[in-house]
PDB file of C-alpha atoms in Angstrom:
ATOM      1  CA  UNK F   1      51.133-184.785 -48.851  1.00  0.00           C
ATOM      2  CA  UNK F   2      48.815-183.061 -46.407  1.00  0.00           C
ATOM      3  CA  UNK F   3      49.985-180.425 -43.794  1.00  0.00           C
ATOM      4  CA  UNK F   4      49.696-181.839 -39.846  1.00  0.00           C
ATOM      5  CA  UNK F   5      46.745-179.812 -38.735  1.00  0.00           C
ATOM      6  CA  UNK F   6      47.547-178.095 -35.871  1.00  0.00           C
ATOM      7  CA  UNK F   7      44.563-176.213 -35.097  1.00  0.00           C
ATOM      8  CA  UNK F   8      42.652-179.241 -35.332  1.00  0.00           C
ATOM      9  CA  UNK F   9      44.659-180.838 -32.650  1.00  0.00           C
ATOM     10  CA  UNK F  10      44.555-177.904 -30.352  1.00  0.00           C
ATOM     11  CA  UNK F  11      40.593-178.028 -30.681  1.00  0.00           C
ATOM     12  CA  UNK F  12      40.713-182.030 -29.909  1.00  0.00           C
ATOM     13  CA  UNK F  13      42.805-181.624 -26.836  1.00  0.00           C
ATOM     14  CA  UNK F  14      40.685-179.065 -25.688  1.00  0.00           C
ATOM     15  CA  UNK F  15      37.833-180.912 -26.219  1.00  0.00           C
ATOM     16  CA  UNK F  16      39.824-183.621 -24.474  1.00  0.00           C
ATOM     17  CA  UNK F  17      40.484-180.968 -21.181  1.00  0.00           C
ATOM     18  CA  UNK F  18      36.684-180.692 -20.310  1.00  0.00           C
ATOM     19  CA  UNK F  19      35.670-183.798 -20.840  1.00  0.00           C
ATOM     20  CA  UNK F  20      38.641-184.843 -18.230  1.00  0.00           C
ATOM     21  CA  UNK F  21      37.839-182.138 -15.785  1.00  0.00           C
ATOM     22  CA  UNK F  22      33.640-183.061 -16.176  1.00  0.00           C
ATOM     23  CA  UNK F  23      34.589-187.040 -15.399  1.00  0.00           C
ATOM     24  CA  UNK F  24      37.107-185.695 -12.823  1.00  0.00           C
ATOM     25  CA  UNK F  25      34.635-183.426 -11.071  1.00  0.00           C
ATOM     26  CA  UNK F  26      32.150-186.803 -11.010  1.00  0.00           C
ATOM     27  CA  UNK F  27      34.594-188.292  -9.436  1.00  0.00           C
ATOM     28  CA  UNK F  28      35.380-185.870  -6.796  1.00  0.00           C
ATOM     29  CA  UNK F  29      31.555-185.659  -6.167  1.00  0.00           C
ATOM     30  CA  UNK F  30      30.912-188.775  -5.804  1.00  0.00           C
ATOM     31  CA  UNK F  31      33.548-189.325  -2.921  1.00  0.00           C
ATOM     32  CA  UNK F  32      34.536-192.556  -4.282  1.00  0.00           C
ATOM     33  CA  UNK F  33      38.094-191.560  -3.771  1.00  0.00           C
ATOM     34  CA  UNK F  34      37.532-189.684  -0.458  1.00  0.00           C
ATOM     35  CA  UNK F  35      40.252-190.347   2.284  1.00  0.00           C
ATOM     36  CA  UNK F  36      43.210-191.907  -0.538  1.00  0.00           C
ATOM     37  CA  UNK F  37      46.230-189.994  -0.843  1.00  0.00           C
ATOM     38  CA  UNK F  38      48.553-189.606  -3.712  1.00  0.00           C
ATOM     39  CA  UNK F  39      51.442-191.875  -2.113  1.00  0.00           C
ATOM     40  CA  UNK F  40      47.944-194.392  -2.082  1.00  0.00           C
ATOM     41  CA  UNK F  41      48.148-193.617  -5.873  1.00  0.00           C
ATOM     42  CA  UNK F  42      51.663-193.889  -6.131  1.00  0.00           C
ATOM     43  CA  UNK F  43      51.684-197.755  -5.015  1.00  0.00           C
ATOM     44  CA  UNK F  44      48.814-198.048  -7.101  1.00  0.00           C
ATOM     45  CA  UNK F  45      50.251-197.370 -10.137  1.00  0.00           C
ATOM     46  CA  UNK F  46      53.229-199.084  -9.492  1.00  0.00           C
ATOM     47  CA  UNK F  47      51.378-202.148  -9.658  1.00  0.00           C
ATOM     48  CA  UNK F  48      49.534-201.884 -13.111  1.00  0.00           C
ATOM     49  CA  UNK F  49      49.459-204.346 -15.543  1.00  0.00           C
ATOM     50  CA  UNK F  50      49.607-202.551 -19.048  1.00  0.00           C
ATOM     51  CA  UNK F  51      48.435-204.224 -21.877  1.00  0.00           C
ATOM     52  CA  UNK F  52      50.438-206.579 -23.475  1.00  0.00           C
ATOM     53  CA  UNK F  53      52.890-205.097 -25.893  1.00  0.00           C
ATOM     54  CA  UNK F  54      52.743-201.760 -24.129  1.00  0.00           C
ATOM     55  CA  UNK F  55      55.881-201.926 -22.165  1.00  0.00           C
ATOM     56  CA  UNK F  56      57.916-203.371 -25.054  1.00  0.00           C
ATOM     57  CA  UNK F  57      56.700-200.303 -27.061  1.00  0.00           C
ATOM     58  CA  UNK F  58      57.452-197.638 -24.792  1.00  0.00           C
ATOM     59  CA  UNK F  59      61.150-199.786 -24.001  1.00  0.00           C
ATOM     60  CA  UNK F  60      62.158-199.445 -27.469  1.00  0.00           C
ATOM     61  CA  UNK F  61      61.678-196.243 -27.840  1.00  0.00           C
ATOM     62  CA  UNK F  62      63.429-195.334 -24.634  1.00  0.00           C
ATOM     63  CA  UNK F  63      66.048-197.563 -25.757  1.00  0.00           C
ATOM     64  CA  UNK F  64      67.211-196.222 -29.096  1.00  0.00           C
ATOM     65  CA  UNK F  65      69.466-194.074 -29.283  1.00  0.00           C
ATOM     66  CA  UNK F  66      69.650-193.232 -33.041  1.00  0.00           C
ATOM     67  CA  UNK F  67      65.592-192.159 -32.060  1.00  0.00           C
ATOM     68  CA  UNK F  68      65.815-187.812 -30.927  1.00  0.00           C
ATOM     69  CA  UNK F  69      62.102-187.860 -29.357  1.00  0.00           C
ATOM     70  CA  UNK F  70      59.963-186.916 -26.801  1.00  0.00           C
ATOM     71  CA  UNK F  71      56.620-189.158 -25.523  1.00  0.00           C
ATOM     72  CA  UNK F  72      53.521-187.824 -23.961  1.00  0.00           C
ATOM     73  CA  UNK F  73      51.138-190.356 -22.611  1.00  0.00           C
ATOM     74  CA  UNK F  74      47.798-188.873 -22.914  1.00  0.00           C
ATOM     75  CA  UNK F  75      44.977-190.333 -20.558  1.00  0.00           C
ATOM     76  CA  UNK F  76      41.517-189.240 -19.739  1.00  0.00           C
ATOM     77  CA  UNK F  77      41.260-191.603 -16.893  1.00  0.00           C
ATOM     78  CA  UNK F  78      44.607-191.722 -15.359  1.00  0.00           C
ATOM     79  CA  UNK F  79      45.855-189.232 -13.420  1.00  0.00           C
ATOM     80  CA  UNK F  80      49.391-187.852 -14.541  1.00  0.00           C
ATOM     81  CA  UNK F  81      51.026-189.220 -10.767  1.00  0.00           C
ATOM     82  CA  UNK F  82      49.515-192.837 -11.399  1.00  0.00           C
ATOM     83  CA  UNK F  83      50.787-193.017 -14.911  1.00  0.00           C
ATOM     84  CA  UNK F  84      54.133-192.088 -13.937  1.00  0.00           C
ATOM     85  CA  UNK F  85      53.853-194.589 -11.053  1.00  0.00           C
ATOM     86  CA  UNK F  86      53.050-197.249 -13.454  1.00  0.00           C
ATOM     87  CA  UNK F  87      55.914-196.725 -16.015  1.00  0.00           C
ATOM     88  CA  UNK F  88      58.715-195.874 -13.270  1.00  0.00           C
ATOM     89  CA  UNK F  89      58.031-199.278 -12.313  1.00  0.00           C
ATOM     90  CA  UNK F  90      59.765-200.635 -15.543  1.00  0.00           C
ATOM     91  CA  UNK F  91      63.195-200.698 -16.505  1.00  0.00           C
ATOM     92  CA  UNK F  92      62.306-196.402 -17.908  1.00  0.00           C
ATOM     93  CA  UNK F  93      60.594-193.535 -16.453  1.00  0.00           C
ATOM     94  CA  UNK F  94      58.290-190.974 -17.717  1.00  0.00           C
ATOM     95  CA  UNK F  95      58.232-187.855 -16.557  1.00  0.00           C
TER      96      UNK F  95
END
């Protein structure tokens, strides 16, 4: 049985960090966002449609009690605000 590689997961998240902050700094330069605030975000995400099977998924998991974990939602194109939006929408929150 192999070892979870930690290293190698530090080095893919960081890889992960700049490509987020080199699409989020094309963003910001591009001003496509310019004048929306993050209550603007807020409703946004409240009104997502996940994918199908996505809510059931994150719903059982909230729902089990015999089940002791934690879930991170990792995103390179969502912002942390408008994910939590989206999922404190449902019947569970993220935070």
């Amino acid at each position: 049985m192999n070892n979870f590689d930690y290293k190698e997961l530090s080095m893919a998240l960081e890889q992960l960090s700049k490509f987020e902050n080199t699409a989020n700094n094309r963003v910001i330069e591009s001003g496509v966002l310019k004048g929306i605030s993050l209550e603007d975000i807020k409703r946004a995400g409240e009104r997502l449609i996940l994918q199908d099977g996505c809510t059931n998924f994150f719903q059982s998991i909230v729902k089990n009690e015999n089940l002791n974990s934690n879930v991170h939602v990792l995103s390179y194109c969502w912002c942390g605000d408008l994910i939590r939006s989206a999922f404190s929408s449902g019947t569970y929150s993220l935070s």
